[in-house]
Coordinates of C-alpha atoms in Angstrom, one line a residue:
Chain A
M1 CA -36.2 30.2 -14.6
G2 CA -39.9 29.6 -16.3
E3 CA -38.8 31.0 -20.0
G4 CA -35.3 29.7 -20.1
L5 CA -32.1 31.5 -20.5
S6 CA -31.6 35.0 -22.1
P7 CA -29.1 35.3 -24.8
A8 CA -27.0 37.4 -22.5
E9 CA -27.3 35.2 -19.9
A10 CA -26.5 32.1 -22.0
E11 CA -23.4 34.0 -23.2
A12 CA -22.1 34.5 -19.6
L13 CA -22.8 30.8 -18.9
W14 CA -20.9 29.6 -22.1
L15 CA -17.8 32.0 -21.3
S16 CA -17.8 30.8 -17.7
L17 CA -17.7 27.2 -18.6
R18 CA -15.2 27.9 -21.6
I19 CA -12.9 29.9 -19.5
S20 CA -12.9 27.5 -16.6
S21 CA -12.4 24.4 -19.1
V22 CA -9.3 26.1 -20.7
A23 CA -7.9 27.1 -17.2
I24 CA -8.1 23.8 -15.4
L25 CA -7.0 22.0 -18.6
T26 CA -4.0 24.0 -19.1
A27 CA -3.1 24.3 -15.6
L28 CA -3.5 20.6 -15.1
P29 CA -0.2 19.0 -16.5
L30 CA 2.0 21.7 -14.6
A31 CA -0.1 21.1 -11.3
F32 CA 0.7 17.3 -11.8
F33 CA 4.6 17.8 -12.1
T34 CA 4.4 20.3 -9.3
A35 CA 2.6 17.9 -7.2
L36 CA 5.0 15.1 -8.1
L37 CA 7.9 17.2 -7.3
L38 CA 6.3 18.0 -3.8
A39 CA 5.1 14.5 -3.0
R40 CA 8.5 12.6 -4.0
R41 CA 11.4 14.8 -3.7
R42 CA 12.8 16.2 -0.6
F43 CA 14.8 18.7 -2.4
W44 CA 16.5 21.9 -1.4
G45 CA 14.0 24.9 -1.3
A46 CA 11.1 22.4 -1.4
S47 CA 9.3 24.5 1.2
L48 CA 9.8 27.4 -0.5
V49 CA 8.2 26.0 -3.7
E50 CA 5.6 24.9 -1.5
T51 CA 4.8 28.4 -0.1
A52 CA 4.8 29.9 -3.6
V53 CA 2.5 27.3 -5.2
Y54 CA -0.1 27.9 -2.1
L55 CA 0.3 31.7 -2.2
P56 CA -2.6 32.2 -4.7
L57 CA -5.0 30.5 -2.1
V58 CA -4.3 33.0 0.6
L59 CA -3.8 36.1 -1.4
P60 CA -6.6 38.5 -2.0
P61 CA -7.7 37.6 -5.7
V62 CA -7.6 41.4 -6.2
A63 CA -4.0 41.3 -5.4
V64 CA -3.4 38.4 -7.7
G65 CA -5.1 40.3 -10.3
Y66 CA -2.9 43.4 -9.8
L67 CA 0.1 41.3 -9.8
L68 CA -1.1 39.8 -13.2
L69 CA -1.6 43.2 -14.6
V70 CA 2.1 44.2 -13.5
V71 CA 3.8 41.1 -15.1
F72 CA 1.2 40.5 -18.0
G73 CA -0.3 43.8 -18.5
G74 CA 0.2 45.8 -22.0
R75 CA 3.3 47.6 -20.4
G76 CA 4.0 44.8 -18.0
L77 CA 7.3 43.1 -17.7
F78 CA 6.5 40.1 -19.5
G79 CA 3.2 41.1 -21.3
A80 CA 5.0 43.9 -23.5
W81 CA 7.3 41.0 -24.8
L82 CA 4.8 38.8 -25.2
F83 CA 2.6 41.0 -27.4
T84 CA 5.6 42.5 -29.5
T85 CA 7.2 38.9 -30.1
F86 CA 4.1 36.7 -30.4
G87 CA 1.1 39.0 -30.6
I88 CA -0.2 37.3 -27.5
R89 CA -2.3 39.7 -25.3
F90 CA -3.9 38.7 -22.1
V91 CA -5.7 42.0 -20.9
F92 CA -9.2 42.7 -22.0
S93 CA -9.2 39.1 -23.3
W94 CA -11.0 35.8 -22.3
T95 CA -7.5 33.9 -22.4
G96 CA -6.6 36.6 -19.4
A97 CA -9.5 35.4 -17.6
A98 CA -8.3 31.7 -18.0
L99 CA -5.0 32.8 -16.9
A100 CA -6.2 34.5 -13.7
S101 CA -8.7 31.4 -13.0
G102 CA -6.0 28.9 -13.6
L103 CA -3.6 30.5 -11.1
I104 CA -6.0 31.2 -8.3
T105 CA -7.2 27.4 -8.6
F106 CA -3.7 26.1 -9.0
P107 CA -3.1 25.6 -5.3
L108 CA -6.4 23.4 -5.1
Q109 CA -5.2 21.3 -8.2
V110 CA -1.7 20.7 -6.5
R111 CA -3.0 19.8 -3.3
A112 CA -5.7 17.3 -4.7
I113 CA -3.1 15.6 -7.0
R114 CA -0.5 15.5 -4.3
Q115 CA -2.7 13.9 -1.8
A116 CA -3.8 11.5 -4.4
L117 CA -0.1 10.7 -5.2
E118 CA 0.8 10.4 -1.8
A119 CA -2.2 8.1 -1.0
A120 CA -1.2 5.8 -3.8
D121 CA -0.1 2.6 -1.9
S122 CA 3.6 2.3 -1.7
G123 CA 3.6 -1.5 -1.2
L124 CA 1.9 -1.8 -4.8
I125 CA 4.9 0.5 -6.1
A126 CA 7.2 -1.8 -4.4
A127 CA 5.7 -4.9 -5.9
A128 CA 5.8 -3.3 -9.3
R129 CA 9.7 -2.6 -8.7
T130 CA 10.3 -6.4 -7.9
L131 CA 8.3 -7.3 -11.0
G132 CA 10.7 -5.2 -13.2
A133 CA 9.1 -1.5 -13.6
G134 CA 11.3 1.1 -13.6
P135 CA 10.6 4.6 -12.4
I136 CA 8.8 6.1 -15.4
D137 CA 7.0 2.8 -16.1
R138 CA 5.8 2.8 -12.2
L139 CA 4.5 6.4 -12.6
L140 CA 2.7 5.6 -15.7
N141 CA 1.3 2.3 -14.9
I142 CA 0.7 2.1 -11.2
T143 CA 1.0 5.6 -9.4
L144 CA -1.2 7.6 -12.0
P145 CA -3.7 5.0 -12.3
L146 CA -4.1 4.7 -8.8
A147 CA -4.2 8.5 -8.0
L148 CA -6.5 9.1 -11.2
P149 CA -9.7 9.5 -9.2
G150 CA -8.1 12.0 -6.9
I151 CA -6.8 13.9 -9.7
V152 CA -10.0 14.1 -11.7
S153 CA -12.0 14.8 -8.6
G154 CA -9.3 17.7 -7.5
A155 CA -9.8 18.9 -11.3
I156 CA -13.7 19.0 -11.1
T157 CA -13.5 20.9 -7.5
A158 CA -11.0 23.5 -9.0
F159 CA -13.1 23.8 -12.2
A160 CA -16.2 24.5 -9.8
A161 CA -14.1 27.1 -7.9
S162 CA -12.7 28.7 -11.0
L163 CA -16.2 29.4 -12.0
G164 CA -16.8 31.6 -9.2
E165 CA -13.7 33.6 -9.6
F166 CA -14.2 37.5 -9.5
G167 CA -11.5 39.6 -8.1
A168 CA -8.8 38.6 -10.2
I169 CA -10.6 38.5 -13.4
I170 CA -12.1 41.8 -12.9
T171 CA -8.9 43.4 -11.9
F172 CA -6.8 41.8 -14.7
V173 CA -9.0 41.8 -17.7
S174 CA -11.9 43.9 -16.7
N175 CA -16.0 43.2 -17.2
I176 CA -16.5 43.0 -20.9
P177 CA -19.7 41.3 -21.8
G178 CA -19.0 38.5 -24.4
E179 CA -15.2 38.5 -23.7
T180 CA -14.4 38.4 -19.8
Q181 CA -18.0 38.8 -18.4
T182 CA -18.2 35.4 -16.6
L183 CA -21.3 34.6 -14.4
P184 CA -20.0 36.6 -11.2
L185 CA -19.0 39.4 -13.3
A186 CA -22.5 39.5 -14.8
I187 CA -24.2 39.3 -11.3
Y188 CA -22.0 42.3 -10.4
A189 CA -22.8 44.2 -13.6
A190 CA -26.6 43.3 -13.0
L191 CA -26.6 44.9 -9.4
Q192 CA -24.7 48.1 -10.7
A193 CA -27.9 48.6 -13.2
P194 CA -30.9 50.2 -11.9
G195 CA -33.6 47.5 -11.6
G196 CA -31.1 44.7 -12.1
E197 CA -32.1 42.6 -9.0
V198 CA -34.3 40.2 -10.7
A199 CA -31.5 39.6 -13.3
A200 CA -28.9 39.2 -10.5
A201 CA -31.2 36.6 -8.8
R202 CA -31.6 34.5 -11.9
L203 CA -27.9 34.6 -12.7
C204 CA -27.1 33.7 -9.0
A205 CA -29.6 30.9 -9.1
L206 CA -27.9 29.6 -12.2
S207 CA -24.5 29.6 -10.3
I208 CA -26.0 27.8 -7.5
V209 CA -27.2 25.1 -10.0
L210 CA -23.7 24.9 -11.5
A211 CA -22.0 24.8 -8.3
I212 CA -24.2 21.7 -6.9
I213 CA -23.5 20.1 -10.4
F214 CA -19.7 20.4 -10.2
V215 CA -19.4 19.7 -6.7
S216 CA -21.6 16.5 -6.8
L217 CA -19.5 15.4 -10.0
G218 CA -16.3 15.9 -8.0
D219 CA -17.6 13.7 -5.0
L220 CA -18.6 11.1 -7.7
A221 CA -15.2 11.1 -9.2
A222 CA -13.7 10.8 -5.7
K223 CA -15.5 7.6 -4.8
R224 CA -14.7 5.8 -8.2
I225 CA -11.8 4.5 -6.7
W226 CA -10.3 1.1 -7.5
R227 CA -10.8 -1.5 -4.8
Chain B
M1 CA 21.2 -22.6 -7.0
S2 CA 23.0 -21.1 -4.4
L3 CA 21.9 -18.2 -2.1
E4 CA 24.3 -15.9 -0.2
V5 CA 23.2 -13.6 2.2
R6 CA 25.5 -11.6 4.5
L7 CA 23.9 -8.5 6.1
Q8 CA 24.5 -5.9 8.9
Q9 CA 21.9 -3.3 9.5
R10 CA 20.9 -1.2 12.2
L11 CA 17.2 -0.7 12.6
G12 CA 16.5 1.6 15.6
A13 CA 17.4 -0.3 18.8
F14 CA 17.5 -3.5 16.7
T15 CA 20.5 -4.9 15.2
L16 CA 20.4 -7.2 12.2
D17 CA 23.6 -9.4 11.7
V18 CA 22.6 -12.3 9.5
A19 CA 25.0 -14.5 7.4
F20 CA 23.8 -17.5 5.7
A21 CA 24.4 -19.7 2.6
T22 CA 22.2 -22.3 1.0
K23 CA 22.1 -24.6 -1.8
G24 CA 18.4 -26.1 -1.3
Q25 CA 15.9 -25.5 -3.7
V26 CA 13.4 -24.4 -1.1
T27 CA 14.9 -22.6 1.6
A28 CA 12.7 -21.6 4.7
L29 CA 13.7 -18.5 6.6
F30 CA 12.2 -19.4 9.7
G31 CA 11.7 -17.5 13.0
P32 CA 9.3 -15.7 15.4
S33 CA 7.9 -12.3 14.7
G34 CA 10.2 -9.6 15.1
A35 CA 13.2 -12.0 14.6
G36 CA 14.4 -9.8 11.6
K37 CA 12.8 -12.0 8.7
S38 CA 11.0 -9.0 7.0
S39 CA 14.3 -6.9 6.9
V40 CA 16.2 -9.8 5.2
V41 CA 13.4 -9.9 2.9
A42 CA 13.5 -6.1 2.0
A43 CA 17.3 -6.6 1.7
V44 CA 17.3 -9.7 -0.7
A45 CA 14.5 -7.9 -2.9
G46 CA 16.5 -4.7 -3.0
L47 CA 13.7 -2.6 -1.2
S48 CA 16.0 -1.7 1.4
R49 CA 19.6 -0.9 1.5
P50 CA 21.6 -2.4 4.3
R51 CA 24.8 -0.7 5.6
Q52 CA 27.2 -3.4 4.9
G53 CA 26.9 -7.2 3.5
R54 CA 26.9 -8.9 0.3
I55 CA 23.8 -10.8 -1.3
A56 CA 24.5 -13.2 -4.1
V57 CA 22.1 -15.6 -6.2
S58 CA 23.7 -18.4 -8.0
G59 CA 26.9 -16.4 -8.2
R60 CA 25.4 -13.1 -9.3
V61 CA 26.1 -10.4 -6.9
L62 CA 23.1 -8.3 -6.3
F63 CA 24.7 -6.3 -3.1
D64 CA 28.2 -5.7 -2.3
G65 CA 28.7 -3.3 0.5
T66 CA 29.4 0.2 -1.2
S67 CA 30.4 -1.1 -4.8
V68 CA 27.2 -3.0 -5.9
F69 CA 23.4 -2.3 -5.6
V70 CA 21.3 -3.8 -8.3
P71 CA 18.0 -2.1 -8.2
P72 CA 14.9 -4.2 -7.4
E73 CA 13.7 -3.9 -11.0
A74 CA 16.7 -5.5 -12.2
R75 CA 17.1 -8.4 -9.5
R76 CA 15.0 -10.9 -11.1
I77 CA 13.8 -11.8 -7.7
A78 CA 9.9 -12.0 -7.8
V79 CA 8.5 -11.3 -4.6
V80 CA 5.0 -13.0 -3.1
F81 CA 4.0 -10.5 -0.4
Q82 CA 1.9 -11.3 2.6
E83 CA -0.9 -9.1 1.3
A84 CA -0.9 -10.4 -2.1
R85 CA -0.6 -6.8 -3.2
L86 CA -2.5 -7.0 -6.6
F87 CA -2.8 -4.0 -8.6
P88 CA -6.5 -3.0 -8.0
H89 CA -6.9 -1.3 -11.3
M90 CA -5.9 -4.2 -13.3
N91 CA -8.0 -7.5 -14.0
V92 CA -6.3 -10.9 -13.0
E93 CA -5.0 -11.5 -16.5
D94 CA -3.1 -8.2 -16.5
N95 CA -1.8 -8.5 -13.1
L96 CA -0.4 -12.0 -14.1
K97 CA 1.2 -10.5 -17.2
F98 CA 2.7 -7.5 -15.5
G99 CA 5.9 -8.9 -14.9
W100 CA 6.1 -11.2 -17.9
R101 CA 5.6 -8.0 -20.1
R102 CA 8.8 -6.5 -18.5
T103 CA 11.0 -9.5 -18.6
P104 CA 13.6 -9.5 -21.4
N105 CA 13.6 -13.2 -21.7
K106 CA 9.9 -14.2 -22.5
A107 CA 10.9 -17.5 -24.0
A108 CA 12.4 -18.3 -20.7
A109 CA 9.6 -17.7 -18.6
A110 CA 6.9 -20.4 -17.8
P111 CA 4.2 -20.5 -20.4
I112 CA 1.3 -18.5 -19.3
T113 CA -1.1 -21.2 -20.0
H114 CA 0.8 -23.8 -17.9
V115 CA 0.9 -21.4 -15.1
I116 CA -2.7 -20.4 -15.2
E117 CA -3.5 -24.1 -15.0
L118 CA -1.0 -25.0 -12.3
L119 CA -2.7 -22.5 -10.0
G120 CA -6.2 -23.0 -11.1
L121 CA -6.8 -19.4 -12.4
E122 CA -8.8 -20.3 -15.5
L123 CA -12.0 -18.8 -14.5
L124 CA -10.6 -15.7 -12.7
L125 CA -8.7 -14.1 -15.5
R126 CA -11.5 -11.4 -16.2
R127 CA -12.3 -10.5 -12.8
Q128 CA -11.0 -7.6 -11.0
P129 CA -8.9 -8.3 -7.6
K130 CA -11.3 -6.9 -5.3
A131 CA -13.7 -9.6 -6.3
L132 CA -11.4 -12.4 -5.4
S133 CA -11.2 -14.4 -2.1
G134 CA -8.2 -14.1 0.1
G135 CA -7.0 -17.6 -1.4
E136 CA -7.6 -16.7 -4.9
K137 CA -5.7 -13.3 -4.4
S138 CA -2.6 -15.4 -3.0
R139 CA -2.7 -17.7 -6.0
V140 CA -2.6 -14.8 -8.4
A141 CA 0.3 -13.2 -6.6
L142 CA 2.0 -16.6 -6.7
G143 CA 1.3 -16.7 -10.9
R144 CA 2.1 -13.1 -11.2
A145 CA 5.7 -13.9 -9.6
L146 CA 6.2 -17.1 -11.6
L147 CA 5.5 -15.4 -15.0
A148 CA 8.1 -12.7 -14.2
A149 CA 10.8 -15.5 -15.1
P150 CA 12.7 -14.7 -11.9
D151 CA 15.9 -16.3 -11.0
M152 CA 14.7 -16.8 -7.6
L153 CA 11.1 -16.5 -5.8
L154 CA 11.0 -14.8 -2.6
L155 CA 7.9 -15.4 -0.6
D156 CA 7.2 -13.5 2.2
E157 CA 4.8 -15.2 4.7
P158 CA 2.5 -15.7 1.7
L159 CA -0.2 -17.3 4.0
A160 CA 0.2 -15.5 6.9
A161 CA -2.8 -13.1 6.1
L162 CA -5.1 -16.2 5.4
D163 CA -7.3 -18.4 7.8
Q164 CA -6.4 -22.1 8.3
P165 CA -8.9 -23.3 5.6
R166 CA -7.5 -20.7 2.8
R167 CA -4.0 -21.7 4.1
E168 CA -4.7 -25.4 3.4
E169 CA -6.0 -24.3 0.1
I170 CA -2.7 -22.8 -0.9
L171 CA -0.4 -25.0 0.5
P172 CA -0.8 -27.7 -2.1
Y173 CA -0.4 -25.4 -5.0
L174 CA 2.8 -24.4 -3.2
E175 CA 4.0 -27.9 -2.9
K176 CA 3.2 -28.3 -6.7
L177 CA 5.0 -25.4 -7.5
A178 CA 8.1 -26.4 -5.8
R179 CA 8.1 -29.8 -7.2
E180 CA 7.2 -28.8 -10.8
T181 CA 9.1 -25.7 -11.4
K182 CA 12.4 -26.2 -9.8
L183 CA 12.6 -22.7 -9.1
P184 CA 14.8 -21.5 -6.2
M185 CA 12.9 -20.4 -3.4
L186 CA 13.3 -18.5 -0.3
Y187 CA 10.3 -19.1 1.7
V188 CA 9.8 -16.9 4.8
S189 CA 7.4 -18.3 7.6
H190 CA 6.9 -18.7 11.2
Q191 CA 4.9 -21.6 10.6
L192 CA 6.6 -24.9 11.3
D193 CA 4.2 -27.0 9.4
E194 CA 4.4 -25.0 6.3
V195 CA 8.1 -24.9 6.6
A196 CA 8.0 -28.9 7.1
R197 CA 6.0 -29.3 3.9
L198 CA 7.8 -27.3 1.5
A199 CA 11.3 -26.6 2.4
D200 CA 14.6 -28.3 2.0
E201 CA 16.6 -26.5 4.1
I202 CA 15.8 -24.0 7.1
V203 CA 17.7 -20.9 8.3
V204 CA 16.3 -20.1 11.8
L205 CA 16.5 -16.4 12.6
E206 CA 16.0 -15.2 16.2
N207 CA 16.9 -11.5 17.3
G208 CA 18.3 -10.6 14.2
R209 CA 20.9 -13.5 14.0
V210 CA 21.0 -16.8 12.4
T211 CA 20.9 -19.5 15.4
A212 CA 20.6 -22.8 13.3
Q213 CA 21.0 -23.8 9.9
G214 CA 20.5 -27.2 8.0
P215 CA 18.4 -29.7 6.0
V216 CA 14.8 -29.5 7.0
F217 CA 14.4 -33.2 8.1
D218 CA 17.6 -33.1 10.4
M219 CA 16.3 -30.1 12.1
L220 CA 12.4 -30.5 12.3
T221 CA 12.3 -31.8 15.7
E222 CA 14.7 -29.4 17.3
L223 CA 12.9 -26.4 15.8
G224 CA 9.7 -26.8 18.2
A225 CA 11.5 -25.1 21.0
I226 CA 12.3 -21.9 19.1
A227 CA 9.0 -21.0 18.2
G228 CA 7.4 -22.3 21.3
I229 CA 5.7 -25.2 19.7
P230 CA 6.0 -28.8 20.2
P231 CA 8.3 -30.9 18.0
L232 CA 6.6 -31.7 14.9
G233 CA 7.0 -35.3 13.6
A234 CA 4.0 -35.5 11.1
V235 CA 1.0 -33.5 10.1
F236 CA -1.7 -34.5 8.1
D237 CA -5.6 -34.2 7.7
A238 CA -7.9 -36.9 8.6
I239 CA -11.8 -37.1 8.4
V240 CA -13.8 -38.1 11.4
S241 CA -15.7 -41.2 10.2
E242 CA -17.3 -42.7 13.2
H243 CA -18.1 -42.1 16.8
Q244 CA -17.9 -45.9 18.4
D245 CA -19.9 -47.1 21.2
D246 CA -16.4 -48.0 23.1
G247 CA -15.6 -44.2 23.3
L248 CA -13.3 -44.1 20.6
T249 CA -13.7 -41.9 17.3
R250 CA -12.5 -43.4 14.1
L251 CA -10.4 -41.1 11.6
N252 CA -9.9 -41.9 8.2
F253 CA -6.6 -40.4 6.4
N254 CA -4.6 -41.1 3.5
G255 CA -3.0 -44.3 4.6
G256 CA -5.5 -45.8 6.8
V257 CA -7.3 -45.6 10.1
L258 CA -6.6 -43.9 13.4
F259 CA -8.3 -44.5 16.8
V260 CA -8.8 -41.5 19.0
P261 CA -10.5 -40.8 22.6
H262 CA -14.0 -39.5 21.6
L263 CA -13.7 -36.2 19.6
R264 CA -16.8 -33.7 19.5
Q265 CA -16.5 -32.9 16.1
G266 CA -19.1 -34.6 13.8
V267 CA -18.7 -37.1 11.3
G268 CA -17.4 -35.9 8.0
I269 CA -15.3 -33.1 9.5
K270 CA -11.7 -32.8 8.6
V271 CA -9.4 -32.5 11.4
R272 CA -5.6 -32.1 11.5
V273 CA -3.5 -34.6 13.2
R274 CA -0.2 -34.8 14.6
L275 CA 1.9 -37.6 15.5
R276 CA 5.3 -36.9 17.1
A277 CA 8.4 -38.7 16.1
E278 CA 8.8 -39.8 19.5
D279 CA 5.5 -41.2 19.7
I280 CA 5.6 -43.8 16.9
M281 CA 7.5 -47.3 17.8
L282 CA 8.5 -49.5 14.9
A283 CA 7.8 -53.2 14.7
L284 CA 8.7 -55.8 12.0
S285 CA 5.8 -57.9 12.3
E286 CA 2.2 -56.8 13.1
P287 CA 2.0 -56.6 17.0
F288 CA -0.8 -58.2 18.9
G289 CA -2.0 -57.9 22.5
I290 CA -0.6 -54.4 23.0
S291 CA -2.3 -51.3 24.6
A292 CA -1.7 -49.0 21.7
N293 CA -5.0 -48.5 19.6
N294 CA -3.2 -47.9 16.3
V295 CA -1.1 -49.7 14.2
L296 CA -0.1 -48.5 10.8
A297 CA 1.3 -50.3 7.9
C298 CA 4.3 -48.4 6.4
T299 CA 7.3 -48.3 4.3
V300 CA 10.4 -46.8 5.0
T301 CA 11.5 -43.9 2.6
D302 CA 14.6 -42.7 4.3
I303 CA 16.6 -43.0 7.5
R304 CA 18.5 -40.2 8.9
M305 CA 21.2 -41.1 11.5
L306 CA 21.7 -38.4 14.2
G307 CA 24.3 -39.6 16.5
D308 CA 22.6 -41.7 19.4
H309 CA 19.3 -41.7 17.7
A310 CA 17.9 -41.9 14.0
D311 CA 14.8 -40.4 12.4
V312 CA 13.0 -43.0 10.0
Q313 CA 10.7 -41.4 7.7
L314 CA 7.6 -43.4 6.9
L315 CA 5.2 -43.6 4.1
C316 CA 1.8 -44.7 5.1
G317 CA -0.5 -44.6 1.9
T318 CA 0.4 -41.2 0.9
S319 CA 1.0 -39.8 4.4
K320 CA 4.5 -39.1 5.6
L321 CA 5.3 -40.1 9.0
V322 CA 8.4 -39.9 11.1
S323 CA 9.7 -42.0 13.9
R324 CA 12.6 -41.3 16.1
I325 CA 14.3 -44.4 17.5
T326 CA 17.6 -45.0 19.3
E327 CA 20.7 -45.8 17.2
A328 CA 20.7 -49.2 19.0
S329 CA 17.2 -50.0 17.7
R330 CA 18.0 -49.3 13.9
V331 CA 20.8 -51.5 14.1
R332 CA 19.0 -54.2 15.8
L333 CA 16.1 -54.0 13.4
K334 CA 18.6 -53.7 10.1
L335 CA 16.4 -50.9 9.0
E336 CA 16.9 -50.1 5.3
K337 CA 14.8 -47.9 2.6
G338 CA 12.0 -49.8 1.2
M339 CA 11.5 -52.0 3.9
S340 CA 7.8 -52.7 4.9
L341 CA 7.1 -52.2 8.6
F342 CA 4.5 -51.3 11.3
G343 CA 4.4 -48.2 13.1
V344 CA 2.8 -48.3 16.8
V345 CA 1.3 -45.0 17.3
K346 CA 1.5 -44.5 21.2
A347 CA -0.3 -41.0 21.0
V348 CA -2.2 -38.8 18.4
T349 CA -2.8 -35.3 19.0
V350 CA -5.9 -33.7 17.1
A351 CA -4.6 -30.3 16.6
R352 CA -7.6 -28.6 15.3
E353 CA -10.4 -28.5 12.5
A354 CA -8.8 -28.4 9.1
G355 CA -11.8 -26.8 7.7

């Protein structure tokens, strides 16, 4: 990449980072509470919730994109109401790409947070109880800080995975340069154009660099564990 | 204080059926591993809920069958766990203040500076728990529990995870704590020497049941059989000071000198010495021409009459000794508190290096 990024490449890179950031950060609180629910409570229907949460991990991303279209599309069950009531539209918009990415990587986040919560030493939580800490107090001051490295590591890994999301995005919000054309979609577009192999290779190299950076960051966060 | 515990709980094949009441300041819950001590601790702390029973501290009912269950966070019983359980994401100072910040009666809590001084924590406050030694962790855990202004301190084998030198490092702090704070304590241990040094009363637990209970001094000599260790008598540290030409090794301790058959430990090494109550005879005047190598000048501090025999507690320098004599001898010698006399030591056991 001798002469740096072209404006179009920079745009795809920036869009990828923006969409993934919004996707991960928006999904994080929801993923946290889902993980808390699954880690702590043995409630009726827990396995059903678990299955539903992990579904996006195993479904074909194209199917997820299609289902999003059915629900949030312009004539979708929920999408039409959102548009007429709030003027919110997901289709053909970068926010739709963020929704698709967030949904696909949701199971990764839930799993990482759940593992981190379950790994938080129950002996320390019991110690906090005997020192007068109630349930919310314990969650905020003991469980959460102990789980934080795992949560951060999970979020970064999900972010890295989100950068590579293709099927759900292209199905749900199409491939629009500057709006929904993230790096993988740009690679795909380049390959469709005659003589686009060089451009595709450059974008591919960029993706590899990004992947390495964020996977390493995730590892680093996981190792920054107290004790 | 008074502590009342009545518990019935089934744990797999093991049945816990325990009842005891105590009024001592420091009560030891003593018994071998697997006797059910941990289950009693969990129930008293509120970390488990027994099937049936009643737990009350100083008249405050914490658990009563199905009607009352005060959760641990509201029990005001601070626990010192075996593994210290310091919060790894907080420094020592924040660990210390964790319970204190959550207690409604901060005014009643021991002043922080006092606890820090009592436990010698001044230089550790900014450190993270992972940078502490085992003994330091124990001291911080102790301080954290104290500062929570508890009604009772529950110590669950706080020294069991430590090696002997560290144990010796912490015991003096515990003794100081028991003397100075007057805080009621339930001290769980399977170490007779810890119990002997700290407790006023002992509750002996075996196979999930209370088999004996009473004041420490009355019970010490009988306790040996339970844990499979010899009767205690007195235990203290001494320092090897000379290997003599006559084959004896001279030991210095707080109270005088002991001569024992040659020891392999070098001069300056600290050793732990045990004098069994049965091995100390008493003489009103300094005896001469006897085979025993050791005669110690002592003062009588207490006498417990136990039917046909009596245990005479002696102070030799600052070391406490116990002599068991017959009731007839006690009457003949007209022993009284405060008397000065001589203890003739028939045998000395050097238990191990004290570190």
